[in-house]
Amino acid sequence: MEVWIEKVNGSSQVCEVYKPLQDPLVSRCSEIVGMNEENPSLREKLSFAAKGLVSKVFPKPRRAWLPTGCLKLLDTLHQTLPSMSLIASDFSYLPDVSIPGDRAPLVSSKKDGKTLDHPNYLDAQGDADIFFPTDFLLLEQIDHHCSGFSKDQMKRGAFKPVKSRRTIILDSAAFMEEFGMPLKTRTKDGYNPLLDDFRNTKFYLSVPTHNKK
């Protein structure tokens, strides 16, 4: 199911309405999210087991926010610049998110100089900011998908599929240690803003390989 936002009886109030899945971008994102379910890693197996246990105790539909805008962007980049080198950075998680769902956003607004976090994005109209954390593992999957690599290539008896992109995900501190100049930004008391600030951010690097037809 996908969520539509509709007005309530012609008023200014809006509500969520669940409808059968029909948006092509949502459908593609759903397929990408489930790409490695047939051969999950140990971490994913543990995650699936934990979620399965929780769902038995507290059964409810799984709610997820999908990065359709990211999918559209990477589609455009790969179609226009198939041999591009990509460096992207963003928040990998956000604190105090009260909105339910996987990859849910932080919705906040400022009033009289104070920040107010909203428990429901439907109530946040006007000047509210909506911050989505980036799921970097999903970003990597979307990147490979848009470059032409998909689960359809992983057929039994076929040669191991070869990806056309080399990718790596780094914490911001690790990225700055490798590519920045942290020795020149360290303060007298040992504090280093280049390494110590923005702990909840990551970098994503993606470059083409020689495995091109």
Short mmCIF file of N, CA and C in Angstrom, two decimals, residues 19-130:
data_model
loop_
_atom_site.label_atom_id
_atom_site.label_comp_id
_atom_site.label_asym_id
_atom_site.label_seq_id
_atom_site.Cartn_x
_atom_site.Cartn_y
_atom_site.Cartn_z
N LYS A 19 -3.81 3.46 -0.26
CA LYS A 19 -4.33 2.97 -1.53
C LYS A 19 -3.39 1.89 -2.07
N PRO A 20 -3.88 1.04 -2.96
CA PRO A 20 -3.01 0.02 -3.57
C PRO A 20 -1.80 0.68 -4.26
N LEU A 21 -0.67 0.00 -4.19
CA LEU A 21 0.56 0.54 -4.74
C LEU A 21 0.42 0.77 -6.25
N GLN A 22 0.69 2.02 -6.68
CA GLN A 22 0.57 2.35 -8.10
C GLN A 22 1.63 3.32 -8.57
N ASP A 23 2.29 4.05 -7.66
CA ASP A 23 3.33 4.99 -8.05
C ASP A 23 4.56 4.21 -8.52
N PRO A 24 5.02 4.43 -9.76
CA PRO A 24 6.15 3.66 -10.28
C PRO A 24 7.45 3.86 -9.49
N LEU A 25 7.68 5.07 -8.97
CA LEU A 25 8.89 5.32 -8.19
C LEU A 25 8.84 4.57 -6.86
N VAL A 26 7.68 4.58 -6.21
CA VAL A 26 7.52 3.84 -4.97
C VAL A 26 7.71 2.34 -5.22
N SER A 27 7.18 1.84 -6.33
CA SER A 27 7.32 0.43 -6.68
C SER A 27 8.79 0.06 -6.88
N ARG A 28 9.53 0.91 -7.60
CA ARG A 28 10.95 0.64 -7.85
C ARG A 28 11.74 0.67 -6.55
N CYS A 29 11.45 1.65 -5.69
CA CYS A 29 12.15 1.73 -4.40
C CYS A 29 11.88 0.50 -3.56
N SER A 30 10.64 0.04 -3.57
CA SER A 30 10.29 -1.16 -2.81
C SER A 30 11.07 -2.38 -3.30
N GLU A 31 11.22 -2.49 -4.61
CA GLU A 31 11.99 -3.60 -5.17
C GLU A 31 13.46 -3.51 -4.77
N ILE A 32 14.02 -2.30 -4.79
CA ILE A 32 15.43 -2.11 -4.45
C ILE A 32 15.67 -2.44 -2.98
N VAL A 33 14.75 -2.02 -2.12
CA VAL A 33 14.89 -2.30 -0.69
C VAL A 33 14.94 -3.81 -0.45
N GLY A 34 14.19 -4.59 -1.24
CA GLY A 34 14.16 -6.03 -1.06
C GLY A 34 15.14 -6.79 -1.91
N MET A 35 16.13 -6.13 -2.51
CA MET A 35 17.05 -6.78 -3.45
C MET A 35 17.81 -7.94 -2.85
N ASN A 36 18.28 -7.79 -1.60
CA ASN A 36 19.16 -8.82 -1.04
C ASN A 36 18.46 -9.68 0.00
N GLU A 37 17.12 -9.75 -0.04
CA GLU A 37 16.41 -10.57 0.94
C GLU A 37 16.64 -12.06 0.71
N GLU A 38 16.98 -12.46 -0.54
CA GLU A 38 17.19 -13.88 -0.81
C GLU A 38 18.51 -14.37 -0.23
N ASN A 39 19.49 -13.47 -0.13
CA ASN A 39 20.78 -13.84 0.44
C ASN A 39 21.19 -12.79 1.47
N PRO A 40 20.47 -12.72 2.59
CA PRO A 40 20.76 -11.69 3.58
C PRO A 40 22.07 -11.95 4.30
N SER A 41 22.71 -10.86 4.74
CA SER A 41 23.93 -10.97 5.52
C SER A 41 23.56 -11.38 6.95
N LEU A 42 24.59 -11.68 7.77
CA LEU A 42 24.33 -12.07 9.16
C LEU A 42 23.64 -10.93 9.89
N ARG A 43 24.09 -9.70 9.67
CA ARG A 43 23.47 -8.56 10.34
C ARG A 43 22.00 -8.44 9.95
N GLU A 44 21.71 -8.65 8.66
CA GLU A 44 20.33 -8.55 8.20
C GLU A 44 19.48 -9.67 8.77
N LYS A 45 20.06 -10.89 8.89
CA LYS A 45 19.33 -12.00 9.47
C LYS A 45 18.95 -11.69 10.91
N LEU A 46 19.90 -11.12 11.67
CA LEU A 46 19.62 -10.76 13.06
C LEU A 46 18.56 -9.66 13.12
N SER A 47 18.67 -8.71 12.19
CA SER A 47 17.68 -7.62 12.15
C SER A 47 16.30 -8.16 11.83
N PHE A 48 16.22 -9.06 10.82
CA PHE A 48 14.94 -9.65 10.46
C PHE A 48 14.35 -10.44 11.63
N ALA A 49 15.23 -11.18 12.35
CA ALA A 49 14.77 -11.98 13.48
C ALA A 49 14.21 -11.10 14.59
N ALA A 50 14.93 -10.00 14.86
CA ALA A 50 14.48 -9.07 15.91
C ALA A 50 13.15 -8.43 15.53
N LYS A 51 13.05 -7.99 14.26
CA LYS A 51 11.79 -7.39 13.82
C LYS A 51 10.65 -8.40 13.83
N GLY A 52 10.98 -9.68 13.51
CA GLY A 52 9.95 -10.71 13.53
C GLY A 52 9.43 -10.96 14.93
N LEU A 53 10.34 -10.94 15.92
CA LEU A 53 9.94 -11.13 17.31
C LEU A 53 9.07 -9.98 17.78
N VAL A 54 9.49 -8.76 17.44
CA VAL A 54 8.72 -7.58 17.84
C VAL A 54 7.34 -7.59 17.19
N SER A 55 7.29 -7.98 15.90
CA SER A 55 6.02 -7.97 15.19
C SER A 55 5.04 -8.99 15.76
N LYS A 56 5.56 -10.09 16.34
CA LYS A 56 4.67 -11.06 16.95
C LYS A 56 4.08 -10.53 18.25
N VAL A 57 4.89 -9.76 18.99
CA VAL A 57 4.42 -9.21 20.25
C VAL A 57 3.54 -7.99 20.01
N PHE A 58 3.99 -7.13 19.05
CA PHE A 58 3.25 -5.91 18.72
C PHE A 58 2.93 -5.91 17.23
N PRO A 59 1.99 -6.71 16.78
CA PRO A 59 1.71 -6.79 15.34
C PRO A 59 1.13 -5.48 14.79
N LYS A 60 1.71 -4.98 13.72
CA LYS A 60 1.20 -3.80 13.03
C LYS A 60 1.85 -3.74 11.65
N PRO A 61 1.23 -3.05 10.70
CA PRO A 61 1.82 -2.94 9.36
C PRO A 61 3.17 -2.24 9.42
N ARG A 62 4.09 -2.66 8.58
CA ARG A 62 5.39 -2.01 8.51
C ARG A 62 5.26 -0.70 7.75
N ARG A 63 5.79 0.35 8.31
CA ARG A 63 5.69 1.68 7.72
C ARG A 63 7.09 2.12 7.32
N ALA A 64 7.24 2.62 6.11
CA ALA A 64 8.56 3.01 5.62
C ALA A 64 8.46 4.25 4.76
N TRP A 65 9.48 5.09 4.85
CA TRP A 65 9.63 6.26 4.00
C TRP A 65 10.67 5.92 2.95
N LEU A 66 10.33 6.09 1.68
CA LEU A 66 11.22 5.68 0.60
C LEU A 66 11.80 6.89 -0.12
N PRO A 67 13.10 6.86 -0.43
CA PRO A 67 13.78 8.01 -1.06
C PRO A 67 13.55 8.08 -2.57
N THR A 68 12.32 8.36 -2.97
CA THR A 68 12.01 8.43 -4.40
C THR A 68 12.73 9.60 -5.08
N GLY A 69 12.94 10.69 -4.34
CA GLY A 69 13.68 11.83 -4.91
C GLY A 69 15.12 11.46 -5.21
N CYS A 70 15.73 10.67 -4.31
CA CYS A 70 17.09 10.19 -4.52
C CYS A 70 17.15 9.28 -5.74
N LEU A 71 16.15 8.43 -5.90
CA LEU A 71 16.09 7.53 -7.06
C LEU A 71 16.01 8.33 -8.36
N LYS A 72 15.18 9.37 -8.38
CA LYS A 72 15.05 10.20 -9.58
C LYS A 72 16.36 10.92 -9.89
N LEU A 73 17.03 11.42 -8.84
CA LEU A 73 18.30 12.12 -9.03
C LEU A 73 19.36 11.19 -9.63
N LEU A 74 19.50 9.99 -9.05
CA LEU A 74 20.51 9.05 -9.54
C LEU A 74 20.17 8.53 -10.93
N ASP A 75 18.90 8.37 -11.21
CA ASP A 75 18.48 8.03 -12.58
C ASP A 75 19.01 9.07 -13.57
N THR A 76 18.77 10.33 -13.25
CA THR A 76 19.19 11.42 -14.13
C THR A 76 20.71 11.48 -14.27
N LEU A 77 21.41 11.32 -13.15
CA LEU A 77 22.88 11.38 -13.19
C LEU A 77 23.46 10.25 -14.03
N HIS A 78 22.94 9.04 -13.86
CA HIS A 78 23.49 7.90 -14.60
C HIS A 78 23.13 7.97 -16.09
N GLN A 79 21.98 8.54 -16.40
CA GLN A 79 21.62 8.68 -17.80
C GLN A 79 22.44 9.77 -18.49
N THR A 80 22.74 10.84 -17.75
CA THR A 80 23.46 11.97 -18.33
C THR A 80 24.97 11.80 -18.24
N LEU A 81 25.44 11.28 -17.10
CA LEU A 81 26.88 11.13 -16.85
C LEU A 81 27.17 9.71 -16.38
N PRO A 82 27.09 8.72 -17.24
CA PRO A 82 27.26 7.33 -16.82
C PRO A 82 28.63 7.00 -16.25
N SER A 83 29.64 7.79 -16.59
CA SER A 83 31.00 7.54 -16.09
C SER A 83 31.39 8.54 -15.01
N MET A 84 30.42 9.09 -14.33
CA MET A 84 30.69 10.11 -13.31
C MET A 84 31.39 9.52 -12.10
N SER A 85 32.08 10.39 -11.36
CA SER A 85 32.56 10.08 -10.02
C SER A 85 31.70 10.89 -9.06
N LEU A 86 31.17 10.24 -8.05
CA LEU A 86 30.19 10.86 -7.16
C LEU A 86 30.70 10.87 -5.72
N ILE A 87 30.63 12.05 -5.08
CA ILE A 87 30.88 12.19 -3.65
C ILE A 87 29.65 12.85 -3.04
N ALA A 88 29.02 12.17 -2.09
CA ALA A 88 27.82 12.70 -1.45
C ALA A 88 27.96 12.61 0.07
N SER A 89 27.39 13.57 0.76
CA SER A 89 27.44 13.58 2.22
C SER A 89 26.11 14.04 2.78
N ASP A 90 25.72 13.44 3.90
CA ASP A 90 24.46 13.81 4.52
C ASP A 90 24.40 13.24 5.93
N PHE A 91 23.33 13.57 6.65
CA PHE A 91 23.09 12.98 7.96
C PHE A 91 22.69 11.52 7.79
N SER A 92 23.32 10.65 8.55
CA SER A 92 22.98 9.23 8.49
C SER A 92 21.89 8.86 9.50
N TYR A 93 21.73 9.66 10.53
CA TYR A 93 20.61 9.50 11.46
C TYR A 93 20.34 10.85 12.11
N LEU A 94 19.14 10.99 12.64
CA LEU A 94 18.73 12.23 13.30
C LEU A 94 18.19 11.89 14.68
N PRO A 95 18.56 12.67 15.69
CA PRO A 95 18.12 12.36 17.06
C PRO A 95 16.68 12.78 17.30
N ASP A 96 16.05 12.11 18.25
CA ASP A 96 14.73 12.50 18.75
C ASP A 96 13.65 12.51 17.68
N VAL A 97 13.72 11.59 16.73
CA VAL A 97 12.66 11.48 15.72
C VAL A 97 11.48 10.75 16.34
N SER A 98 10.31 11.39 16.37
CA SER A 98 9.14 10.78 16.99
C SER A 98 8.13 10.28 15.96
N ILE A 99 8.33 10.62 14.70
CA ILE A 99 7.43 10.15 13.64
C ILE A 99 7.74 8.68 13.34
N PRO A 100 6.76 7.81 13.30
CA PRO A 100 7.02 6.37 13.11
C PRO A 100 7.42 6.03 11.67
N GLY A 101 8.14 4.91 11.55
CA GLY A 101 8.49 4.39 10.23
C GLY A 101 9.98 4.35 9.98
N ASP A 102 10.40 3.40 9.13
CA ASP A 102 11.79 3.32 8.70
C ASP A 102 12.17 4.58 7.92
N ARG A 103 13.32 5.16 8.23
CA ARG A 103 13.84 6.37 7.57
C ARG A 103 12.89 7.56 7.72
N ALA A 104 12.18 7.62 8.86
CA ALA A 104 11.23 8.71 9.10
C ALA A 104 11.97 10.04 9.28
N PRO A 105 11.34 11.14 8.90
CA PRO A 105 11.99 12.44 8.99
C PRO A 105 11.83 13.09 10.36
N LEU A 106 12.68 14.06 10.60
CA LEU A 106 12.54 14.95 11.75
C LEU A 106 11.87 16.22 11.24
N VAL A 107 10.73 16.56 11.80
CA VAL A 107 9.97 17.74 11.37
C VAL A 107 10.00 18.76 12.51
N SER A 108 10.51 19.94 12.23
CA SER A 108 10.65 20.94 13.29
C SER A 108 10.40 22.35 12.74
N SER A 109 10.10 23.23 13.63
CA SER A 109 9.92 24.64 13.29
C SER A 109 10.44 25.48 14.44
N LYS A 110 10.68 26.74 14.18
CA LYS A 110 11.18 27.65 15.20
C LYS A 110 10.14 28.71 15.50
N LYS A 111 9.96 28.97 16.79
CA LYS A 111 9.05 30.01 17.24
C LYS A 111 9.66 30.74 18.41
N ASP A 112 9.78 32.05 18.29
CA ASP A 112 10.40 32.88 19.33
C ASP A 112 11.80 32.39 19.68
N GLY A 113 12.53 31.94 18.64
CA GLY A 113 13.90 31.49 18.86
C GLY A 113 14.04 30.09 19.41
N LYS A 114 12.93 29.38 19.62
CA LYS A 114 12.97 28.03 20.18
C LYS A 114 12.56 27.03 19.11
N THR A 115 13.23 25.87 19.11
CA THR A 115 12.93 24.81 18.15
C THR A 115 11.86 23.89 18.69
N LEU A 116 10.87 23.63 17.87
CA LEU A 116 9.78 22.73 18.25
C LEU A 116 9.74 21.56 17.28
N ASP A 117 9.90 20.34 17.81
CA ASP A 117 9.81 19.13 16.99
C ASP A 117 8.35 18.65 16.97
N HIS A 118 7.87 18.33 15.78
CA HIS A 118 6.47 17.92 15.63
C HIS A 118 6.36 16.40 15.62
N PRO A 119 5.37 15.85 16.33
CA PRO A 119 5.17 14.39 16.34
C PRO A 119 4.47 13.88 15.08
N ASN A 120 3.93 14.80 14.28
CA ASN A 120 3.18 14.41 13.09
C ASN A 120 3.45 15.42 11.99
N TYR A 121 3.89 14.95 10.84
CA TYR A 121 4.21 15.87 9.75
C TYR A 121 2.96 16.56 9.18
N LEU A 122 1.78 15.97 9.39
CA LEU A 122 0.55 16.58 8.90
C LEU A 122 0.22 17.87 9.65
N ASP A 123 0.69 17.96 10.89
CA ASP A 123 0.43 19.17 11.69
C ASP A 123 1.44 20.27 11.39
N ALA A 124 2.50 19.93 10.68
CA ALA A 124 3.60 20.88 10.45
C ALA A 124 3.40 21.58 9.12
N GLN A 125 2.60 22.62 9.11
CA GLN A 125 2.34 23.35 7.88
C GLN A 125 2.97 24.74 7.97
N GLY A 126 3.26 25.31 6.80
CA GLY A 126 3.82 26.66 6.77
C GLY A 126 5.32 26.66 6.75
N ASP A 127 5.94 27.06 7.86
CA ASP A 127 7.38 27.28 7.87
C ASP A 127 8.16 26.14 8.52
N ALA A 128 7.58 24.96 8.62
CA ALA A 128 8.27 23.83 9.23
C ALA A 128 9.33 23.27 8.28
N ASP A 129 10.42 22.78 8.85
CA ASP A 129 11.49 22.13 8.09
C ASP A 129 11.34 20.62 8.22
N ILE A 130 11.59 19.92 7.13
CA ILE A 130 11.52 18.46 7.13
C ILE A 130 12.89 17.91 6.78
#
